[in-house]
């Protein structure tokens, strides 16, 4: 466990968390701070535009971080991916290329790149093992984002092979929690449901109409669990292959909707609009590799939803 000792022993090591204001980055910052790390490098988009190569090079030359967690990305749901495909592929490729390359050139000890479960083929075996990557066609609705993320994984592998650079990748399942995006048009399914049920409750609506049939199976991971796994991997993993990070538990969208409805306290009816698309029929990650390394998720979906709704009421609701 020498790797663990080196990461956890130096609490003053400079750690650049790219994307620290997002759902994932903010959770990683909370986790690192709770563990006593005192030298986190945090830059807003206004301070440092990660799509600009010269700005990223200058930042790394000046700051010389020891560790990098790459949680910055252009993200969104089906609607956003369909509407802004150029943004999803270009911005993510630019961010990844600039940060991974600068990390190598400026002596970073280790970088952890965060991807997404959408990298896997639409009809991948379930649960999805790491080796399902590039084994079939992607879900068309988010292939722009997925192709960028796959390139990020491959870039980490290539820099390890050619340069001996300690670049690792983690692929989380569907995430939720504090600092999630609750925007009406470009949020993911769980925050979208929470926002809509809350609005319906406040307005006294009789029903909430939800896209699709409610039949797709999904897995959700509270972002604080992901942050715990990220820190675990920084200390305990230095392999070529990416690592899945999931809860190992799946629910139908219908079950999720009922649970969110209960947590929010909406008393009306659920109506399913089956003329609208469902997306991928089932998506469960095989996280046995991470489990074999010694990590498992701890936060139940219900507890996580209660925590998230509490945050939503405090921070988002007008």
PDB file of C-alpha atoms in Angstrom:
ATOM      1  CA  UNK A   1       0.000   0.000   0.000  1.00  0.00           C
ATOM      2  CA  UNK A   2       2.911   2.368  -0.584  1.00  0.00           C
ATOM      3  CA  UNK A   3       0.797   4.261  -3.098  1.00  0.00           C
ATOM      4  CA  UNK A   4      -1.754   5.018  -0.376  1.00  0.00           C
ATOM      5  CA  UNK A   5       0.917   6.248   1.990  1.00  0.00           C
ATOM      6  CA  UNK A   6       2.347   8.683  -0.571  1.00  0.00           C
ATOM      7  CA  UNK A   7      -1.015  10.268  -1.463  1.00  0.00           C
ATOM      8  CA  UNK A   8      -2.512  10.468   2.031  1.00  0.00           C
ATOM      9  CA  UNK A   9       0.710  11.317   3.879  1.00  0.00           C
ATOM     10  CA  UNK A  10       1.226  14.761   2.313  1.00  0.00           C
ATOM     11  CA  UNK A  11      -1.819  16.847   3.228  1.00  0.00           C
ATOM     12  CA  UNK A  12      -0.136  19.985   1.886  1.00  0.00           C
ATOM     13  CA  UNK A  13       0.328  18.540  -1.629  1.00  0.00           C
ATOM     14  CA  UNK A  14      -1.093  20.838  -4.305  1.00  0.00           C
ATOM     15  CA  UNK A  15      -4.230  19.274  -5.779  1.00  0.00           C
ATOM     16  CA  UNK A  16      -5.888  20.888  -8.789  1.00  0.00           C
ATOM     17  CA  UNK A  17      -9.584  20.003  -8.905  1.00  0.00           C
ATOM     18  CA  UNK A  18     -10.743  21.072 -12.358  1.00  0.00           C
ATOM     19  CA  UNK A  19     -14.467  21.787 -12.349  1.00  0.00           C
ATOM     20  CA  UNK A  20     -14.691  22.415  -8.598  1.00  0.00           C
ATOM     21  CA  UNK A  21     -18.045  24.194  -8.803  1.00  0.00           C
ATOM     22  CA  UNK A  22     -19.878  21.333 -10.526  1.00  0.00           C
ATOM     23  CA  UNK A  23     -21.727  18.402  -9.041  1.00  0.00           C
ATOM     24  CA  UNK A  24     -18.661  16.135  -9.035  1.00  0.00           C
ATOM     25  CA  UNK A  25     -15.888  18.659  -8.431  1.00  0.00           C
ATOM     26  CA  UNK A  26     -17.603  20.273  -5.446  1.00  0.00           C
ATOM     27  CA  UNK A  27     -18.103  16.867  -3.803  1.00  0.00           C
ATOM     28  CA  UNK A  28     -14.420  16.001  -4.349  1.00  0.00           C
ATOM     29  CA  UNK A  29     -13.390  19.326  -2.788  1.00  0.00           C
ATOM     30  CA  UNK A  30     -15.630  18.652   0.243  1.00  0.00           C
ATOM     31  CA  UNK A  31     -14.099  15.180   0.609  1.00  0.00           C
ATOM     32  CA  UNK A  32     -10.482  16.356   0.316  1.00  0.00           C
ATOM     33  CA  UNK A  33     -11.079  19.184   2.797  1.00  0.00           C
ATOM     34  CA  UNK A  34     -12.719  16.770   5.253  1.00  0.00           C
ATOM     35  CA  UNK A  35      -9.577  14.603   5.054  1.00  0.00           C
ATOM     36  CA  UNK A  36      -7.374  17.585   5.930  1.00  0.00           C
ATOM     37  CA  UNK A  37      -5.903  18.495   2.536  1.00  0.00           C
ATOM     38  CA  UNK A  38      -4.986  22.172   2.806  1.00  0.00           C
ATOM     39  CA  UNK A  39      -3.561  23.140  -0.587  1.00  0.00           C
ATOM     40  CA  UNK A  40      -6.378  22.738  -3.111  1.00  0.00           C
ATOM     41  CA  UNK A  41      -5.988  24.663  -6.366  1.00  0.00           C
ATOM     42  CA  UNK A  42      -9.405  25.894  -7.451  1.00  0.00           C
ATOM     43  CA  UNK A  43     -10.127  28.106 -10.462  1.00  0.00           C
ATOM     44  CA  UNK A  44     -13.474  29.289 -11.770  1.00  0.00           C
ATOM     45  CA  UNK A  45     -14.148  29.330 -15.513  1.00  0.00           C
ATOM     46  CA  UNK A  46     -13.669  33.121 -15.396  1.00  0.00           C
ATOM     47  CA  UNK A  47     -10.219  32.652 -13.803  1.00  0.00           C
ATOM     48  CA  UNK A  48      -9.080  29.858 -16.115  1.00  0.00           C
ATOM     49  CA  UNK A  49     -10.707  28.779 -19.390  1.00  0.00           C
ATOM     50  CA  UNK A  50      -9.677  25.131 -19.769  1.00  0.00           C
ATOM     51  CA  UNK A  51     -10.497  25.170 -23.502  1.00  0.00           C
ATOM     52  CA  UNK A  52      -7.643  27.649 -24.096  1.00  0.00           C
ATOM     53  CA  UNK A  53      -4.373  25.757 -24.417  1.00  0.00           C
ATOM     54  CA  UNK A  54      -2.059  28.705 -23.692  1.00  0.00           C
ATOM     55  CA  UNK A  55      -3.972  29.626 -20.526  1.00  0.00           C
ATOM     56  CA  UNK A  56      -3.844  26.038 -19.247  1.00  0.00           C
ATOM     57  CA  UNK A  57      -0.097  25.781 -20.025  1.00  0.00           C
ATOM     58  CA  UNK A  58       0.567  29.009 -18.112  1.00  0.00           C
ATOM     59  CA  UNK A  59      -1.470  27.859 -15.130  1.00  0.00           C
ATOM     60  CA  UNK A  60       0.435  24.555 -14.872  1.00  0.00           C
ATOM     61  CA  UNK A  61       3.803  26.270 -15.360  1.00  0.00           C
ATOM     62  CA  UNK A  62       3.028  28.755 -12.568  1.00  0.00           C
ATOM     63  CA  UNK A  63       1.273  26.497 -10.061  1.00  0.00           C
ATOM     64  CA  UNK A  64       2.953  23.106 -10.611  1.00  0.00           C
ATOM     65  CA  UNK A  65       0.227  20.945  -9.001  1.00  0.00           C
ATOM     66  CA  UNK A  66       1.199  17.530  -7.603  1.00  0.00           C
ATOM     67  CA  UNK A  67      -2.161  15.875  -8.307  1.00  0.00           C
ATOM     68  CA  UNK A  68      -4.986  16.644 -10.737  1.00  0.00           C
ATOM     69  CA  UNK A  69      -8.611  15.546 -10.676  1.00  0.00           C
ATOM     70  CA  UNK A  70     -10.258  16.309 -14.017  1.00  0.00           C
ATOM     71  CA  UNK A  71     -13.947  16.794 -13.202  1.00  0.00           C
ATOM     72  CA  UNK A  72     -14.535  19.707 -15.595  1.00  0.00           C
ATOM     73  CA  UNK A  73     -16.814  18.884 -18.528  1.00  0.00           C
ATOM     74  CA  UNK A  74     -19.667  20.125 -20.668  1.00  0.00           C
ATOM     75  CA  UNK A  75     -22.570  17.921 -19.519  1.00  0.00           C
ATOM     76  CA  UNK A  76     -26.317  17.592 -20.059  1.00  0.00           C
ATOM     77  CA  UNK A  77     -29.231  15.293 -20.785  1.00  0.00           C
ATOM     78  CA  UNK A  78     -30.752  13.962 -24.020  1.00  0.00           C
ATOM     79  CA  UNK A  79     -32.270  17.316 -25.030  1.00  0.00           C
ATOM     80  CA  UNK A  80     -29.010  19.208 -24.540  1.00  0.00           C
ATOM     81  CA  UNK A  81     -26.952  16.601 -26.419  1.00  0.00           C
ATOM     82  CA  UNK A  82     -29.366  16.708 -29.349  1.00  0.00           C
ATOM     83  CA  UNK A  83     -29.356  20.517 -29.442  1.00  0.00           C
ATOM     84  CA  UNK A  84     -25.642  21.277 -28.914  1.00  0.00           C
ATOM     85  CA  UNK A  85     -23.658  18.341 -30.387  1.00  0.00           C
ATOM     86  CA  UNK A  86     -20.727  20.534 -31.485  1.00  0.00           C
ATOM     87  CA  UNK A  87     -20.323  21.940 -27.966  1.00  0.00           C
ATOM     88  CA  UNK A  88     -20.394  18.488 -26.395  1.00  0.00           C
ATOM     89  CA  UNK A  89     -17.639  17.057 -28.569  1.00  0.00           C
ATOM     90  CA  UNK A  90     -15.413  20.125 -29.042  1.00  0.00           C
ATOM     91  CA  UNK A  91     -15.430  21.598 -25.532  1.00  0.00           C
ATOM     92  CA  UNK A  92     -14.813  18.245 -23.846  1.00  0.00           C
ATOM     93  CA  UNK A  93     -12.002  17.274 -26.233  1.00  0.00           C
ATOM     94  CA  UNK A  94     -10.345  20.654 -25.687  1.00  0.00           C
ATOM     95  CA  UNK A  95     -10.569  20.510 -21.886  1.00  0.00           C
ATOM     96  CA  UNK A  96      -9.243  16.935 -21.703  1.00  0.00           C
ATOM     97  CA  UNK A  97      -6.408  17.425 -24.172  1.00  0.00           C
ATOM     98  CA  UNK A  98      -5.195  20.623 -22.532  1.00  0.00           C
ATOM     99  CA  UNK A  99      -5.357  19.376 -18.939  1.00  0.00           C
ATOM    100  CA  UNK A 100      -3.943  15.877 -19.511  1.00  0.00           C
ATOM    101  CA  UNK A 101      -1.084  17.109 -21.700  1.00  0.00           C
ATOM    102  CA  UNK A 102      -0.164  20.010 -19.393  1.00  0.00           C
ATOM    103  CA  UNK A 103      -0.296  17.677 -16.385  1.00  0.00           C
ATOM    104  CA  UNK A 104       2.279  15.413 -18.035  1.00  0.00           C
ATOM    105  CA  UNK A 105       4.499  18.277 -19.235  1.00  0.00           C
ATOM    106  CA  UNK A 106       4.596  19.995 -15.864  1.00  0.00           C
ATOM    107  CA  UNK A 107       5.424  17.015 -13.654  1.00  0.00           C
ATOM    108  CA  UNK A 108       2.072  16.117 -12.108  1.00  0.00           C
ATOM    109  CA  UNK A 109       2.485  12.919 -10.035  1.00  0.00           C
ATOM    110  CA  UNK A 110      -0.953  11.556 -10.865  1.00  0.00           C
ATOM    111  CA  UNK A 111      -4.088  12.568 -12.711  1.00  0.00           C
ATOM    112  CA  UNK A 112      -7.549  11.075 -12.346  1.00  0.00           C
ATOM    113  CA  UNK A 113      -9.862  11.625 -15.329  1.00  0.00           C
ATOM    114  CA  UNK A 114     -13.595  11.349 -14.775  1.00  0.00           C
ATOM    115  CA  UNK A 115     -15.826  10.014 -17.505  1.00  0.00           C
ATOM    116  CA  UNK A 116     -19.373   8.727 -17.563  1.00  0.00           C
ATOM    117  CA  UNK A 117     -21.272   5.472 -18.011  1.00  0.00           C
ATOM    118  CA  UNK A 118     -22.528   6.737 -21.399  1.00  0.00           C
ATOM    119  CA  UNK A 119     -19.172   5.684 -22.916  1.00  0.00           C
ATOM    120  CA  UNK A 120     -20.516   2.137 -23.195  1.00  0.00           C
ATOM    121  CA  UNK A 121     -22.396   0.669 -26.184  1.00  0.00           C
ATOM    122  CA  UNK A 122     -26.173   1.073 -26.175  1.00  0.00           C
ATOM    123  CA  UNK A 123     -26.679  -2.691 -25.951  1.00  0.00           C
ATOM    124  CA  UNK A 124     -23.698  -3.562 -23.764  1.00  0.00           C
ATOM    125  CA  UNK A 125     -23.944  -6.685 -21.583  1.00  0.00           C
ATOM    126  CA  UNK A 126     -25.590  -5.961 -18.229  1.00  0.00           C
ATOM    127  CA  UNK A 127     -24.120  -5.252 -15.738  1.00  0.00           C
ATOM    128  CA  UNK A 128     -21.568  -3.437 -17.908  1.00  0.00           C
ATOM    129  CA  UNK A 129     -17.936  -4.510 -17.359  1.00  0.00           C
ATOM    130  CA  UNK A 130     -14.998  -2.241 -18.168  1.00  0.00           C
ATOM    131  CA  UNK A 131     -14.067  -4.375 -21.179  1.00  0.00           C
ATOM    132  CA  UNK A 132     -17.381  -3.578 -22.906  1.00  0.00           C
ATOM    133  CA  UNK A 133     -15.807  -0.290 -24.037  1.00  0.00           C
ATOM    134  CA  UNK A 134     -15.742   0.028 -27.859  1.00  0.00           C
ATOM    135  CA  UNK A 135     -17.519  -3.308 -28.338  1.00  0.00           C
ATOM    136  CA  UNK A 136     -20.569  -1.894 -30.171  1.00  0.00           C
ATOM    137  CA  UNK A 137     -22.414   1.259 -31.308  1.00  0.00           C
ATOM    138  CA  UNK A 138     -23.160   4.021 -28.804  1.00  0.00           C
ATOM    139  CA  UNK A 139     -26.527   5.444 -27.754  1.00  0.00           C
ATOM    140  CA  UNK A 140     -27.076   7.990 -30.595  1.00  0.00           C
ATOM    141  CA  UNK A 141     -28.559  10.652 -28.296  1.00  0.00           C
ATOM    142  CA  UNK A 142     -25.281  11.326 -26.492  1.00  0.00           C
ATOM    143  CA  UNK A 143     -22.569   9.955 -28.774  1.00  0.00           C
ATOM    144  CA  UNK A 144     -20.873  13.391 -29.096  1.00  0.00           C
ATOM    145  CA  UNK A 145     -20.196  13.505 -25.373  1.00  0.00           C
ATOM    146  CA  UNK A 146     -19.406   9.778 -25.218  1.00  0.00           C
ATOM    147  CA  UNK A 147     -16.818   9.956 -28.027  1.00  0.00           C
ATOM    148  CA  UNK A 148     -15.049  12.815 -26.221  1.00  0.00           C
ATOM    149  CA  UNK A 149     -14.984  10.876 -22.955  1.00  0.00           C
ATOM    150  CA  UNK A 150     -13.706   7.721 -24.670  1.00  0.00           C
ATOM    151  CA  UNK A 151     -10.915   9.835 -26.181  1.00  0.00           C
ATOM    152  CA  UNK A 152     -10.061  11.008 -22.653  1.00  0.00           C
ATOM    153  CA  UNK A 153      -9.719   7.427 -21.403  1.00  0.00           C
ATOM    154  CA  UNK A 154      -7.563   6.527 -24.385  1.00  0.00           C
ATOM    155  CA  UNK A 155      -5.431   9.637 -23.916  1.00  0.00           C
ATOM    156  CA  UNK A 156      -4.731   8.661 -20.298  1.00  0.00           C
ATOM    157  CA  UNK A 157      -3.790   5.158 -21.452  1.00  0.00           C
ATOM    158  CA  UNK A 158      -1.585   6.475 -24.264  1.00  0.00           C
ATOM    159  CA  UNK A 159       0.321   8.826 -21.935  1.00  0.00           C
ATOM    160  CA  UNK A 160       0.847   5.943 -19.496  1.00  0.00           C
ATOM    161  CA  UNK A 161       2.124   3.648 -22.278  1.00  0.00           C
ATOM    162  CA  UNK A 162       4.350   6.190 -24.052  1.00  0.00           C
ATOM    163  CA  UNK A 163       5.476   8.381 -21.155  1.00  0.00           C
ATOM    164  CA  UNK A 164       4.967   6.264 -18.009  1.00  0.00           C
ATOM    165  CA  UNK A 165       2.577   8.974 -16.793  1.00  0.00           C
ATOM    166  CA  UNK A 166       0.353   7.889 -13.872  1.00  0.00           C
ATOM    167  CA  UNK A 167      -2.966   8.766 -15.514  1.00  0.00           C
ATOM    168  CA  UNK A 168      -6.055   6.842 -14.357  1.00  0.00           C
ATOM    169  CA  UNK A 169      -9.725   7.058 -15.318  1.00  0.00           C
ATOM    170  CA  UNK A 170     -12.910   6.492 -13.338  1.00  0.00           C
ATOM    171  CA  UNK A 171     -16.314   6.005 -14.976  1.00  0.00           C
ATOM    172  CA  UNK A 172     -19.170   6.835 -12.625  1.00  0.00           C
ATOM    173  CA  UNK A 173     -22.749   5.721 -13.137  1.00  0.00           C
ATOM    174  CA  UNK A 174     -25.628   8.268 -13.086  1.00  0.00           C
ATOM    175  CA  UNK A 175     -24.835  10.759 -10.345  1.00  0.00           C
ATOM    176  CA  UNK A 176     -26.966  13.028  -8.179  1.00  0.00           C
ATOM    177  CA  UNK A 177     -26.649  15.175  -5.079  1.00  0.00           C
ATOM    178  CA  UNK A 178     -25.900  18.724  -3.905  1.00  0.00           C
ATOM    179  CA  UNK A 179     -24.895  21.141  -6.704  1.00  0.00           C
ATOM    180  CA  UNK A 180     -26.667  19.094  -9.377  1.00  0.00           C
ATOM    181  CA  UNK A 181     -28.077  20.950 -12.393  1.00  0.00           C
ATOM    182  CA  UNK A 182     -31.816  21.545 -11.946  1.00  0.00           C
ATOM    183  CA  UNK A 183     -32.269  23.565 -15.158  1.00  0.00           C
ATOM    184  CA  UNK A 184     -35.672  22.935 -16.813  1.00  0.00           C
ATOM    185  CA  UNK A 185     -34.245  22.118 -20.254  1.00  0.00           C
ATOM    186  CA  UNK A 186     -30.833  20.518 -19.818  1.00  0.00           C
ATOM    187  CA  UNK A 187     -30.850  18.554 -16.564  1.00  0.00           C
ATOM    188  CA  UNK A 188     -30.598  14.798 -16.061  1.00  0.00           C
ATOM    189  CA  UNK A 189     -33.550  12.626 -15.113  1.00  0.00           C
ATOM    190  CA  UNK A 190     -33.281  12.663 -11.320  1.00  0.00           C
ATOM    191  CA  UNK A 191     -32.944  16.440 -10.742  1.00  0.00           C
ATOM    192  CA  UNK A 192     -35.515  17.061 -13.493  1.00  0.00           C
ATOM    193  CA  UNK A 193     -38.011  14.857 -11.645  1.00  0.00           C
ATOM    194  CA  UNK A 194     -37.256  16.536  -8.325  1.00  0.00           C
ATOM    195  CA  UNK A 195     -37.707  20.033  -9.749  1.00  0.00           C
ATOM    196  CA  UNK A 196     -40.949  19.117 -11.529  1.00  0.00           C
ATOM    197  CA  UNK A 197     -42.498  17.398  -8.509  1.00  0.00           C
ATOM    198  CA  UNK A 198     -41.543  20.335  -6.309  1.00  0.00           C
ATOM    199  CA  UNK A 199     -43.070  22.817  -8.761  1.00  0.00           C
ATOM    200  CA  UNK A 200     -46.240  20.699  -8.991  1.00  0.00           C
ATOM    201  CA  UNK A 201     -46.464  20.522  -5.185  1.00  0.00           C
ATOM    202  CA  UNK A 202     -46.060  24.288  -4.775  1.00  0.00           C
ATOM    203  CA  UNK A 203     -48.600  25.040  -7.527  1.00  0.00           C
ATOM    204  CA  UNK A 204     -51.070  22.419  -6.329  1.00  0.00           C
ATOM    205  CA  UNK A 205     -51.031  20.618  -9.687  1.00  0.00           C
ATOM    206  CA  UNK A 206     -53.162  17.481 -10.080  1.00  0.00           C
ATOM    207  CA  UNK A 207     -50.652  15.559 -12.196  1.00  0.00           C
ATOM    208  CA  UNK A 208     -47.074  15.418 -13.473  1.00  0.00           C
ATOM    209  CA  UNK A 209     -46.459  14.110 -17.004  1.00  0.00           C
ATOM    210  CA  UNK A 210     -43.156  12.263 -17.498  1.00  0.00           C
ATOM    211  CA  UNK A 211     -41.515  11.325 -20.800  1.00  0.00           C
ATOM    212  CA  UNK A 212     -41.404   7.670 -21.796  1.00  0.00           C
ATOM    213  CA  UNK A 213     -42.879   4.530 -20.273  1.00  0.00           C
ATOM    214  CA  UNK A 214     -40.999   4.460 -16.960  1.00  0.00           C
ATOM    215  CA  UNK A 215     -39.596   1.027 -17.817  1.00  0.00           C
ATOM    216  CA  UNK A 216     -35.862   1.752 -18.333  1.00  0.00           C
ATOM    217  CA  UNK A 217     -33.615   0.522 -15.549  1.00  0.00           C
ATOM    218  CA  UNK A 218     -31.098   2.942 -14.088  1.00  0.00           C
ATOM    219  CA  UNK A 219     -28.421   2.968 -11.407  1.00  0.00           C
ATOM    220  CA  UNK A 220     -27.760   6.042  -9.293  1.00  0.00           C
ATOM    221  CA  UNK A 221     -24.800   6.989  -7.116  1.00  0.00           C
ATOM    222  CA  UNK A 222     -24.745   9.843  -4.629  1.00  0.00           C
ATOM    223  CA  UNK A 223     -21.933  12.195  -5.556  1.00  0.00           C
ATOM    224  CA  UNK A 224     -20.424  12.003  -2.048  1.00  0.00           C
ATOM    225  CA  UNK A 225     -19.955   8.265  -2.636  1.00  0.00           C
ATOM    226  CA  UNK A 226     -18.189   9.071  -5.932  1.00  0.00           C
ATOM    227  CA  UNK A 227     -15.910  11.577  -4.178  1.00  0.00           C
ATOM    228  CA  UNK A 228     -15.017   8.895  -1.632  1.00  0.00           C
ATOM    229  CA  UNK A 229     -14.195   6.492  -4.490  1.00  0.00           C
ATOM    230  CA  UNK A 230     -12.076   9.128  -6.297  1.00  0.00           C
ATOM    231  CA  UNK A 231      -9.922   9.681  -3.221  1.00  0.00           C
ATOM    232  CA  UNK A 232      -9.695   5.903  -2.745  1.00  0.00           C
ATOM    233  CA  UNK A 233      -8.487   5.437  -6.347  1.00  0.00           C
ATOM    234  CA  UNK A 234      -5.940   8.258  -6.068  1.00  0.00           C
ATOM    235  CA  UNK A 235      -4.449   6.363  -3.154  1.00  0.00           C
ATOM    236  CA  UNK A 236      -4.887   2.776  -4.269  1.00  0.00           C
ATOM    237  CA  UNK A 237      -4.967   2.407  -8.060  1.00  0.00           C
ATOM    238  CA  UNK A 238      -2.431   2.906 -10.837  1.00  0.00           C
ATOM    239  CA  UNK A 239      -3.636   0.724 -13.679  1.00  0.00           C
ATOM    240  CA  UNK A 240      -4.069   1.076 -17.430  1.00  0.00           C
ATOM    241  CA  UNK A 241      -7.766   0.178 -17.520  1.00  0.00           C
ATOM    242  CA  UNK A 242     -10.496   2.614 -16.458  1.00  0.00           C
ATOM    243  CA  UNK A 243     -12.508   1.728 -13.349  1.00  0.00           C
ATOM    244  CA  UNK A 244     -16.314   1.681 -13.076  1.00  0.00           C
ATOM    245  CA  UNK A 245     -17.799   3.434 -10.055  1.00  0.00           C
ATOM    246  CA  UNK A 246     -21.402   2.449  -9.297  1.00  0.00           C
ATOM    247  CA  UNK A 247     -23.777   1.647  -6.462  1.00  0.00           C
ATOM    248  CA  UNK A 248     -24.583  -1.811  -7.857  1.00  0.00           C
ATOM    249  CA  UNK A 249     -28.313  -1.179  -7.307  1.00  0.00           C
ATOM    250  CA  UNK A 250     -30.822  -0.427 -10.066  1.00  0.00           C
ATOM    251  CA  UNK A 251     -34.344   1.000 -10.161  1.00  0.00           C
ATOM    252  CA  UNK A 252     -36.845   1.587 -12.960  1.00  0.00           C
ATOM    253  CA  UNK A 253     -37.511   5.216 -13.874  1.00  0.00           C
ATOM    254  CA  UNK A 254     -41.046   4.559 -12.589  1.00  0.00           C
ATOM    255  CA  UNK A 255     -39.704   3.424  -9.197  1.00  0.00           C
ATOM    256  CA  UNK A 256     -37.385   6.431  -9.121  1.00  0.00           C
ATOM    257  CA  UNK A 257     -40.267   8.792  -9.926  1.00  0.00           C
ATOM    258  CA  UNK A 258     -42.389   7.282  -7.135  1.00  0.00           C
ATOM    259  CA  UNK A 259     -39.504   7.649  -4.669  1.00  0.00           C
ATOM    260  CA  UNK A 260     -38.802  11.275  -5.651  1.00  0.00           C
ATOM    261  CA  UNK A 261     -42.550  11.999  -5.466  1.00  0.00           C
ATOM    262  CA  UNK A 262     -42.584  10.583  -1.925  1.00  0.00           C
ATOM    263  CA  UNK A 263     -39.496  12.506  -0.779  1.00  0.00           C
ATOM    264  CA  UNK A 264     -40.798  15.785  -2.247  1.00  0.00           C
ATOM    265  CA  UNK A 265     -44.305  15.176  -0.896  1.00  0.00           C
ATOM    266  CA  UNK A 266     -46.272  15.618  -4.133  1.00  0.00           C
ATOM    267  CA  UNK A 267     -49.792  14.210  -3.677  1.00  0.00           C
ATOM    268  CA  UNK A 268     -51.011  14.233  -7.312  1.00  0.00           C
ATOM    269  CA  UNK A 269     -50.910  11.686 -10.117  1.00  0.00           C
ATOM    270  CA  UNK A 270     -48.049  10.415 -12.292  1.00  0.00           C
ATOM    271  CA  UNK A 271     -48.805  10.277 -16.032  1.00  0.00           C
ATOM    272  CA  UNK A 272     -46.457   8.610 -18.530  1.00  0.00           C
ATOM    273  CA  UNK A 273     -46.152  10.021 -22.076  1.00  0.00           C
ATOM    274  CA  UNK A 274     -45.136   6.926 -24.038  1.00  0.00           C
ATOM    275  CA  UNK A 275     -44.872   8.902 -27.309  1.00  0.00           C
ATOM    276  CA  UNK A 276     -41.588  10.309 -25.975  1.00  0.00           C
ATOM    277  CA  UNK A 277     -38.259   8.392 -26.087  1.00  0.00           C
ATOM    278  CA  UNK A 278     -37.027   6.243 -23.218  1.00  0.00           C
ATOM    279  CA  UNK A 279     -33.309   6.248 -24.027  1.00  0.00           C
ATOM    280  CA  UNK A 280     -31.150   3.234 -23.137  1.00  0.00           C
ATOM    281  CA  UNK A 281     -33.308   0.310 -21.854  1.00  0.00           C
ATOM    282  CA  UNK A 282     -31.001  -0.711 -19.011  1.00  0.00           C
ATOM    283  CA  UNK A 283     -27.778   0.698 -17.648  1.00  0.00           C
ATOM    284  CA  UNK A 284     -26.092  -0.916 -14.671  1.00  0.00           C
ATOM    285  CA  UNK A 285     -22.355  -0.807 -14.169  1.00  0.00           C
ATOM    286  CA  UNK A 286     -20.334  -3.813 -13.109  1.00  0.00           C
ATOM    287  CA  UNK A 287     -18.307  -2.274 -10.279  1.00  0.00           C
ATOM    288  CA  UNK A 288     -16.776  -5.550  -9.094  1.00  0.00           C
ATOM    289  CA  UNK A 289     -13.272  -4.388 -10.054  1.00  0.00           C
ATOM    290  CA  UNK A 290     -13.522  -1.452  -7.629  1.00  0.00           C
ATOM    291  CA  UNK A 291     -15.084  -3.710  -4.994  1.00  0.00           C
ATOM    292  CA  UNK A 292     -12.135  -6.096  -5.337  1.00  0.00           C
ATOM    293  CA  UNK A 293      -9.809  -3.163  -4.624  1.00  0.00           C
ATOM    294  CA  UNK A 294     -11.738  -2.594  -1.385  1.00  0.00           C
ATOM    295  CA  UNK A 295     -14.366   0.097  -2.075  1.00  0.00           C
ATOM    296  CA  UNK A 296     -18.181  -0.025  -1.983  1.00  0.00           C
ATOM    297  CA  UNK A 297     -20.916   2.633  -2.048  1.00  0.00           C
ATOM    298  CA  UNK A 298     -22.485   3.540   1.286  1.00  0.00           C
ATOM    299  CA  UNK A 299     -25.398   5.965   0.709  1.00  0.00           C
ATOM    300  CA  UNK A 300     -28.847   4.477  -0.025  1.00  0.00           C
ATOM    301  CA  UNK A 301     -30.974   6.043  -2.783  1.00  0.00           C
ATOM    302  CA  UNK A 302     -33.679   7.174  -0.364  1.00  0.00           C
ATOM    303  CA  UNK A 303     -31.197   8.761   2.055  1.00  0.00           C
ATOM    304  CA  UNK A 304     -29.445  10.394  -0.874  1.00  0.00           C
ATOM    305  CA  UNK A 305     -32.706  11.791  -2.265  1.00  0.00           C
ATOM    306  CA  UNK A 306     -33.669  13.223   1.135  1.00  0.00           C
ATOM    307  CA  UNK A 307     -30.227  14.882   1.353  1.00  0.00           C
ATOM    308  CA  UNK A 308     -30.511  16.246  -2.193  1.00  0.00           C
ATOM    309  CA  UNK A 309     -34.040  17.634  -1.700  1.00  0.00           C
ATOM    310  CA  UNK A 310     -32.904  19.350   1.503  1.00  0.00           C
ATOM    311  CA  UNK A 311     -30.099  21.012  -0.485  1.00  0.00           C
ATOM    312  CA  UNK A 312     -32.544  21.909  -3.289  1.00  0.00           C
ATOM    313  CA  UNK A 313     -34.908  23.623  -0.838  1.00  0.00           C
ATOM    314  CA  UNK A 314     -32.051  25.620   0.681  1.00  0.00           C
ATOM    315  CA  UNK A 315     -30.139  26.582  -2.466  1.00  0.00           C
ATOM    316  CA  UNK A 316     -32.289  26.392  -5.589  1.00  0.00           C
ATOM    317  CA  UNK A 317     -35.910  27.093  -4.761  1.00  0.00           C
ATOM    318  CA  UNK A 318     -36.918  30.721  -5.306  1.00  0.00           C
TER     319      UNK A 318
END
